[in-house]
PDB file of C-alpha atoms in Angstrom:
ATOM      1  CA  MET A 518     135.672  99.785  88.932  1.00 31.00           C
ATOM      2  CA  SER A 519     137.540 102.926  89.955  1.00 31.00           C
ATOM      3  CA  HIS A 520     136.095 104.602  93.155  1.00 32.00           C
ATOM      4  CA  LEU A 521     136.110 107.768  91.130  1.00 31.00           C
ATOM      5  CA  ALA A 522     133.242 106.555  89.026  1.00 32.00           C
ATOM      6  CA  SER A 523     130.676 107.194  91.862  1.00 31.00           C
ATOM      7  CA  ARG A 524     131.696 110.853  92.193  1.00 34.00           C
ATOM      8  CA  THR A 525     129.451 112.275  89.431  1.00 36.00           C
ATOM      9  CA  PRO A 526     127.056 110.917  86.729  1.00 39.00           C
ATOM     10  CA  TYR A 527     128.644 113.299  84.208  1.00 42.00           C
ATOM     11  CA  ALA A 528     132.075 111.524  84.130  1.00 45.00           C
ATOM     12  CA  THR A 529     133.115 108.349  82.420  1.00 46.00           C
ATOM     13  CA  TYR A 530     136.159 106.255  83.423  1.00 39.00           C
ATOM     14  CA  ASP A 531     138.240 103.260  82.007  1.00 45.00           C
ATOM     15  CA  PRO A 532     138.767 101.008  85.069  1.00 40.00           C
ATOM     16  CA  THR A 533     141.385  99.111  83.239  1.00 43.00           C
ATOM     17  CA  ARG A 534     143.705 102.064  82.767  1.00 42.00           C
ATOM     18  CA  HIS A 535     142.297 104.367  85.445  1.00 35.00           C
ATOM     19  CA  LEU A 536     142.148 107.210  83.104  1.00 45.00           C
ATOM     20  CA  LEU A 537     139.499 109.897  82.987  1.00 44.00           C
ATOM     21  CA  LEU A 538     138.046 109.484  79.580  1.00 66.00           C
ATOM     22  CA  THR A 539     135.221 111.888  79.635  1.00 75.00           C
ATOM     23  CA  PRO A 540     135.701 114.852  81.997  1.00 82.00           C
ATOM     24  CA  GLU A 541     133.571 115.752  84.784  1.00 86.00           C
ATOM     25  CA  ASP A 542     130.954 118.523  83.707  1.00 91.00           C
ATOM     26  CA  GLU A 543     129.724 120.317  86.622  1.00 91.00           C
ATOM     27  CA  GLU A 544     128.084 123.028  84.554  1.00 94.00           C
ATOM     28  CA  ALA A 545     125.817 120.479  82.685  1.00 94.00           C
ATOM     29  CA  PRO A 546     122.602 121.261  84.497  1.00 95.00           C
ATOM     30  CA  ALA A 547     122.922 125.065  84.188  1.00 96.00           C
ATOM     31  CA  ARG A 548     123.924 124.443  80.475  1.00 96.00           C
ATOM     32  CA  VAL A 549     120.780 122.523  79.698  1.00 96.00           C
ATOM     33  CA  ALA A 550     118.737 125.353  81.301  1.00 96.00           C
ATOM     34  CA  ARG A 551     120.567 127.910  79.223  1.00 96.00           C
ATOM     35  CA  LEU A 552     120.123 125.845  75.991  1.00 96.00           C
ATOM     36  CA  ARG A 553     116.322 125.229  76.764  1.00 95.00           C
ATOM     37  CA  ALA A 554     115.892 129.020  77.245  1.00 94.00           C
ATOM     38  CA  LEU A 555     117.558 129.708  73.922  1.00 95.00           C
ATOM     39  CA  GLY A 556     115.463 126.980  72.287  1.00 93.00           C
ATOM     40  CA  ILE A 557     118.455 125.104  70.737  1.00 95.00           C
ATOM     41  CA  GLY A 558     120.109 121.760  71.239  1.00 93.00           C
ATOM     42  CA  GLN A 559     117.132 119.558  70.847  1.00 91.00           C
ATOM     43  CA  SER A 560     116.394 119.564  67.120  1.00 93.00           C
ATOM     44  CA  PRO A 561     118.217 120.397  63.874  1.00 93.00           C
ATOM     45  CA  LEU A 562     118.165 123.989  62.692  1.00 94.00           C
ATOM     46  CA  PRO A 563     118.655 124.894  59.022  1.00 95.00           C
ATOM     47  CA  ALA A 564     120.832 127.824  60.136  1.00 96.00           C
ATOM     48  CA  PHE A 565     123.122 125.566  61.962  1.00 97.00           C
ATOM     49  CA  ASP A 566     123.376 123.087  59.140  1.00 95.00           C
ATOM     50  CA  ASP A 567     124.418 125.942  56.997  1.00 95.00           C
ATOM     51  CA  PHE A 568     126.972 127.073  59.328  1.00 97.00           C
ATOM     52  CA  ALA A 569     128.269 123.511  59.502  1.00 96.00           C
ATOM     53  CA  ARG A 570     128.510 123.503  55.612  1.00 95.00           C
ATOM     54  CA  LYS A 571     130.242 126.839  55.709  1.00 96.00           C
ATOM     55  CA  LEU A 572     132.803 125.383  58.320  1.00 96.00           C
ATOM     56  CA  ALA A 573     133.385 122.336  56.278  1.00 95.00           C
ATOM     57  CA  ARG A 574     134.189 124.291  53.250  1.00 94.00           C
ATOM     58  CA  THR A 575     136.449 126.701  55.057  1.00 96.00           C
ATOM     59  CA  THR A 576     138.477 123.962  56.750  1.00 96.00           C
ATOM     60  CA  ARG A 577     138.218 121.479  53.787  1.00 94.00           C
ATOM     61  CA  ALA A 578     137.053 118.927  56.226  1.00 95.00           C
ATOM     62  CA  PRO A 579     134.612 116.060  55.153  1.00 93.00           C
ATOM     63  CA  TYR A 580     132.539 116.312  58.403  1.00 93.00           C
ATOM     64  CA  SER A 581     131.628 119.261  60.532  1.00 95.00           C
ATOM     65  CA  MET A 582     129.091 119.762  63.385  1.00 96.00           C
ATOM     66  CA  VAL A 583     127.521 122.323  65.549  1.00 97.00           C
ATOM     67  CA  ASN A 584     127.251 120.348  68.849  1.00 97.00           C
ATOM     68  CA  PHE A 585     125.361 120.984  72.018  1.00 97.00           C
ATOM     69  CA  ILE A 586     125.895 118.910  75.101  1.00 94.00           C
ATOM     70  CA  ASP A 587     123.671 118.060  77.998  1.00 91.00           C
ATOM     71  CA  GLU A 588     124.101 115.662  80.952  1.00 87.00           C
ATOM     72  CA  ARG A 589     123.943 112.439  78.958  1.00 88.00           C
ATOM     73  CA  GLN A 590     124.470 113.155  75.256  1.00 92.00           C
ATOM     74  CA  GLN A 591     125.511 115.341  72.454  1.00 95.00           C
ATOM     75  CA  TYR A 592     123.190 116.742  69.764  1.00 96.00           C
ATOM     76  CA  PHE A 593     124.389 117.929  66.477  1.00 96.00           C
ATOM     77  CA  ALA A 594     121.942 120.708  65.712  1.00 96.00           C
ATOM     78  CA  GLY A 595     124.107 121.568  62.781  1.00 96.00           C
ATOM     79  CA  LEU A 596     125.609 118.792  60.709  1.00 95.00           C
ATOM     80  CA  TYR A 597     127.445 118.470  57.372  1.00 94.00           C
ATOM     81  CA  THR A 598     128.484 115.295  55.646  1.00 90.00           C
ATOM     82  CA  PRO A 599     130.334 114.774  52.237  1.00 84.00           C
ATOM     83  CA  SER A 600     127.240 114.257  50.271  1.00 64.00           C
ATOM     84  CA  ASP A 601     123.597 114.970  50.649  1.00 44.00           C
ATOM     85  CA  ASP A 602     122.853 111.711  48.959  1.00 37.00           C
ATOM     86  CA  GLN A 603     124.932 109.833  51.564  1.00 52.00           C
ATOM     87  CA  ALA A 604     123.444 108.819  54.898  1.00 48.00           C
ATOM     88  CA  PRO A 605     124.916 110.828  57.689  1.00 49.00           C
ATOM     89  CA  ILE A 606     127.577 108.895  59.499  1.00 51.00           C
ATOM     90  CA  GLU A 607     126.252 107.159  62.455  1.00 51.00           C
ATOM     91  CA  LEU A 608     127.757 108.495  65.767  1.00 53.00           C
ATOM     92  CA  GLY A 609     125.752 106.495  68.223  1.00 49.00           C
ATOM     93  CA  PRO A 610     122.099 105.435  69.086  1.00 45.00           C
ATOM     94  CA  ALA A 611     119.511 107.965  68.540  1.00 40.00           C
ATOM     95  CA  PRO A 612     116.009 108.254  69.927  1.00 41.00           C
ATOM     96  CA  ALA A 613     113.110 107.748  67.637  1.00 40.00           C
ATOM     97  CA  SER A 614     112.423 111.534  67.772  1.00 39.00           C
ATOM     98  CA  ALA A 615     116.002 112.412  66.471  1.00 36.00           C
ATOM     99  CA  GLN A 616     117.283 112.181  62.987  1.00 40.00           C
ATOM    100  CA  PRO A 617     119.830 109.500  62.514  1.00 45.00           C
ATOM    101  CA  GLY A 618     123.366 110.654  62.947  1.00 80.00           C
ATOM    102  CA  ARG A 619     122.396 113.715  65.060  1.00 91.00           C
ATOM    103  CA  VAL A 620     122.941 112.115  68.497  1.00 93.00           C
ATOM    104  CA  MET A 621     126.128 110.771  70.154  1.00 93.00           C
ATOM    105  CA  ALA A 622     126.829 109.480  73.659  1.00 91.00           C
ATOM    106  CA  ARG A 623     128.465 111.827  75.850  1.00 90.00           C
ATOM    107  CA  ASP A 624     131.498 109.512  76.170  1.00 88.00           C
ATOM    108  CA  HIS A 625     132.046 109.439  72.413  1.00 91.00           C
ATOM    109  CA  GLY A 626     134.269 112.028  70.790  1.00 91.00           C
ATOM    110  CA  TYR A 627     136.300 114.945  71.986  1.00 95.00           C
ATOM    111  CA  CYS A 628     133.696 117.833  72.284  1.00 95.00           C
ATOM    112  CA  PRO A 629     132.950 117.197  75.992  1.00 94.00           C
ATOM    113  CA  HIS A 630     136.668 117.890  76.638  1.00 95.00           C
ATOM    114  CA  VAL A 631     136.360 121.132  74.850  1.00 96.00           C
ATOM    115  CA  VAL A 632     133.337 122.327  76.651  1.00 96.00           C
ATOM    116  CA  VAL A 633     134.848 121.472  80.130  1.00 95.00           C
ATOM    117  CA  ARG A 634     138.316 122.797  79.315  1.00 95.00           C
ATOM    118  CA  ARG A 635     136.749 125.858  77.709  1.00 96.00           C
ATOM    119  CA  LYS A 636     139.430 125.810  75.192  1.00 96.00           C
ATOM    120  CA  ALA A 637     139.923 124.803  71.584  1.00 97.00           C
ATOM    121  CA  LEU A 638     141.383 121.404  71.013  1.00 97.00           C
ATOM    122  CA  VAL A 639     143.592 120.365  67.990  1.00 97.00           C
ATOM    123  CA  LEU A 640     144.272 116.610  67.407  1.00 97.00           C
ATOM    124  CA  GLU A 641     146.056 116.344  63.987  1.00 97.00           C
ATOM    125  CA  ASP A 642     146.261 112.616  64.701  1.00 97.00           C
ATOM    126  CA  VAL A 643     144.298 111.300  67.625  1.00 95.00           C
ATOM    127  CA  CYS A 644     146.629 108.129  67.729  1.00 94.00           C
ATOM    128  CA  ASP A 645     149.361 110.358  68.815  1.00 95.00           C
ATOM    129  CA  TYR A 646     147.634 111.078  72.220  1.00 91.00           C
ATOM    130  CA  PRO A 647     146.976 108.003  74.412  1.00 88.00           C
ATOM    131  CA  ARG A 648     144.298 109.887  76.293  1.00 86.00           C
ATOM    132  CA  PHE A 649     142.204 110.420  73.088  1.00 91.00           C
ATOM    133  CA  ALA A 650     143.245 107.422  71.150  1.00 89.00           C
ATOM    134  CA  GLY A 651     141.139 105.011  72.997  1.00 87.00           C
ATOM    135  CA  ASN A 652     137.980 106.962  72.462  1.00 89.00           C
ATOM    136  CA  PRO A 653     135.099 104.830  70.918  1.00 88.00           C
ATOM    137  CA  VAL A 654     134.819 107.076  67.861  1.00 91.00           C
ATOM    138  CA  VAL A 655     138.308 105.929  66.725  1.00 90.00           C
ATOM    139  CA  ASP A 656     137.374 102.201  66.315  1.00 87.00           C
ATOM    140  CA  GLU A 657     133.703 102.665  65.691  1.00 85.00           C
ATOM    141  CA  ILE A 658     133.809 105.348  63.198  1.00 87.00           C
ATOM    142  CA  GLY A 659     137.386 105.721  62.024  1.00 92.00           C
ATOM    143  CA  ILE A 660     138.007 109.249  63.139  1.00 94.00           C
ATOM    144  CA  ARG A 661     141.708 110.076  63.059  1.00 95.00           C
ATOM    145  CA  SER A 662     141.782 113.897  63.405  1.00 97.00           C
ATOM    146  CA  TYR A 663     139.693 116.615  65.208  1.00 97.00           C
ATOM    147  CA  LEU A 664     139.561 120.275  65.529  1.00 98.00           C
ATOM    148  CA  GLY A 665     137.055 121.937  67.741  1.00 98.00           C
ATOM    149  CA  ALA A 666     136.278 125.131  69.725  1.00 98.00           C
ATOM    150  CA  PRO A 667     133.700 125.985  72.420  1.00 98.00           C
ATOM    151  CA  LEU A 668     130.807 128.255  72.010  1.00 98.00           C
ATOM    152  CA  ILE A 669     131.046 130.464  75.068  1.00 98.00           C
ATOM    153  CA  ASP A 670     128.074 132.815  75.203  1.00 97.00           C
ATOM    154  CA  ARG A 671     127.484 136.303  76.689  1.00 95.00           C
ATOM    155  CA  THR A 672     126.624 134.794  80.156  1.00 95.00           C
ATOM    156  CA  GLY A 673     129.969 132.919  80.182  1.00 96.00           C
ATOM    157  CA  MET A 674     128.297 129.535  79.609  1.00 96.00           C
ATOM    158  CA  ALA A 675     130.025 126.981  77.259  1.00 97.00           C
ATOM    159  CA  LEU A 676     126.947 125.848  75.346  1.00 97.00           C
ATOM    160  CA  GLY A 677     128.708 123.347  73.159  1.00 97.00           C
ATOM    161  CA  THR A 678     131.194 123.260  70.310  1.00 98.00           C
ATOM    162  CA  VAL A 679     131.799 123.680  66.573  1.00 98.00           C
ATOM    163  CA  CYS A 680     134.118 120.937  65.278  1.00 97.00           C
ATOM    164  CA  VAL A 681     135.300 119.224  62.271  1.00 97.00           C
ATOM    165  CA  VAL A 682     136.753 115.694  61.912  1.00 96.00           C
ATOM    166  CA  ASP A 683     138.429 113.754  59.222  1.00 96.00           C
ATOM    167  CA  LEU A 684     139.068 109.947  58.756  1.00 95.00           C
ATOM    168  CA  GLU A 685     142.669 110.778  57.894  1.00 96.00           C
ATOM    169  CA  PRO A 686     145.321 112.730  60.073  1.00 97.00           C
ATOM    170  CA  ARG A 687     145.267 116.374  59.181  1.00 97.00           C
ATOM    171  CA  PRO A 688     148.090 118.943  59.898  1.00 97.00           C
ATOM    172  CA  TRP A 689     145.622 121.583  61.069  1.00 96.00           C
ATOM    173  CA  GLY A 690     148.406 123.796  62.444  1.00 95.00           C
ATOM    174  CA  ARG A 691     148.118 127.389  63.936  1.00 96.00           C
ATOM    175  CA  ALA A 692     146.031 128.349  60.962  1.00 96.00           C
ATOM    176  CA  GLY A 693     143.387 125.657  61.735  1.00 97.00           C
ATOM    177  CA  LEU A 694     143.339 126.595  65.430  1.00 97.00           C
ATOM    178  CA  GLU A 695     142.747 130.362  64.639  1.00 97.00           C
ATOM    179  CA  THR A 696     140.010 129.384  62.071  1.00 98.00           C
ATOM    180  CA  ILE A 697     138.070 127.159  64.388  1.00 98.00           C
ATOM    181  CA  LYS A 698     138.093 129.890  67.045  1.00 98.00           C
ATOM    182  CA  ALA A 699     137.090 132.464  64.830  1.00 98.00           C
ATOM    183  CA  MET A 700     134.217 130.406  63.477  1.00 98.00           C
ATOM    184  CA  ALA A 701     133.082 129.603  66.983  1.00 98.00           C
ATOM    185  CA  ALA A 702     133.029 133.408  67.797  1.00 98.00           C
ATOM    186  CA  GLU A 703     131.096 134.000  64.643  1.00 98.00           C
ATOM    187  CA  LEU A 704     128.422 131.390  65.690  1.00 98.00           C
ATOM    188  CA  VAL A 705     128.091 132.735  69.125  1.00 98.00           C
ATOM    189  CA  GLU A 706     127.126 136.067  67.518  1.00 98.00           C
ATOM    190  CA  GLN A 707     124.637 134.472  65.477  1.00 97.00           C
ATOM    191  CA  ILE A 708     123.143 132.709  68.537  1.00 97.00           C
ATOM    192  CA  HIS A 709     123.054 136.112  70.387  1.00 96.00           C
ATOM    193  CA  ARG A 710     121.209 137.645  67.291  1.00 95.00           C
ATOM    194  CA  MET A 711     118.634 134.624  67.517  1.00 93.00           C
ATOM    195  CA  GLU A 712     118.157 135.390  71.208  1.00 93.00           C
ATOM    196  CA  GLN A 713     117.523 139.091  70.578  1.00 92.00           C
ATOM    197  CA  GLN A 714     115.008 138.242  67.847  1.00 89.00           C
ATOM    198  CA  GLN A 715     113.168 135.884  70.369  1.00 85.00           C
ATOM    199  CA  SER A 716     113.086 138.612  72.839  1.00 78.00           C
ATOM    200  CA  GLY A 717     111.771 141.162  70.318  1.00 74.00           C
ATOM    201  CA  LEU A 718     114.753 143.430  70.836  1.00 63.00           C
ATOM    202  CA  VAL A 719     115.480 143.560  67.094  1.00 52.00           C
TER     203      VAL A 719
END
């Protein structure tokens, strides 16, 4: 195993390729504290499900998520799938307290990269990028394209992401990038309003 694997519990490596698959996340403990203070990231919220639905319709994507990330896993507090009658796509093992499809291991998917980089990520076809093509979601779920942006709050903390995925390559282009960034900014404002309501400031 690569010697790098012992540096931090928040990074995942492929010892056969010596590639950093899931980036180091030094802000994870502080993010967890911020999420707990906001009261988000541990259970589904109707407002976030509604936002995920809006995001899917705006981008014409079959799956969309409002994703919060802690040290060990990702939690989709907002989730949209193609049909309410269809079981949510399974994204990893979930504890008994979580709804199926809401939890994903931290080394699955691309949102951890978005959070650590603090930049939107556009993958029109993940197979075009060796760094991302080997991610477990490609073989286990069939994800072929991804579009995501970080949720950076008023404190400067990257709380998580908003993202959409498709099982087919998608030409997101510049329009898709600007859309996902605008939607992320919109949700951050919504989170700030929720925080103000909790504090009795509105």
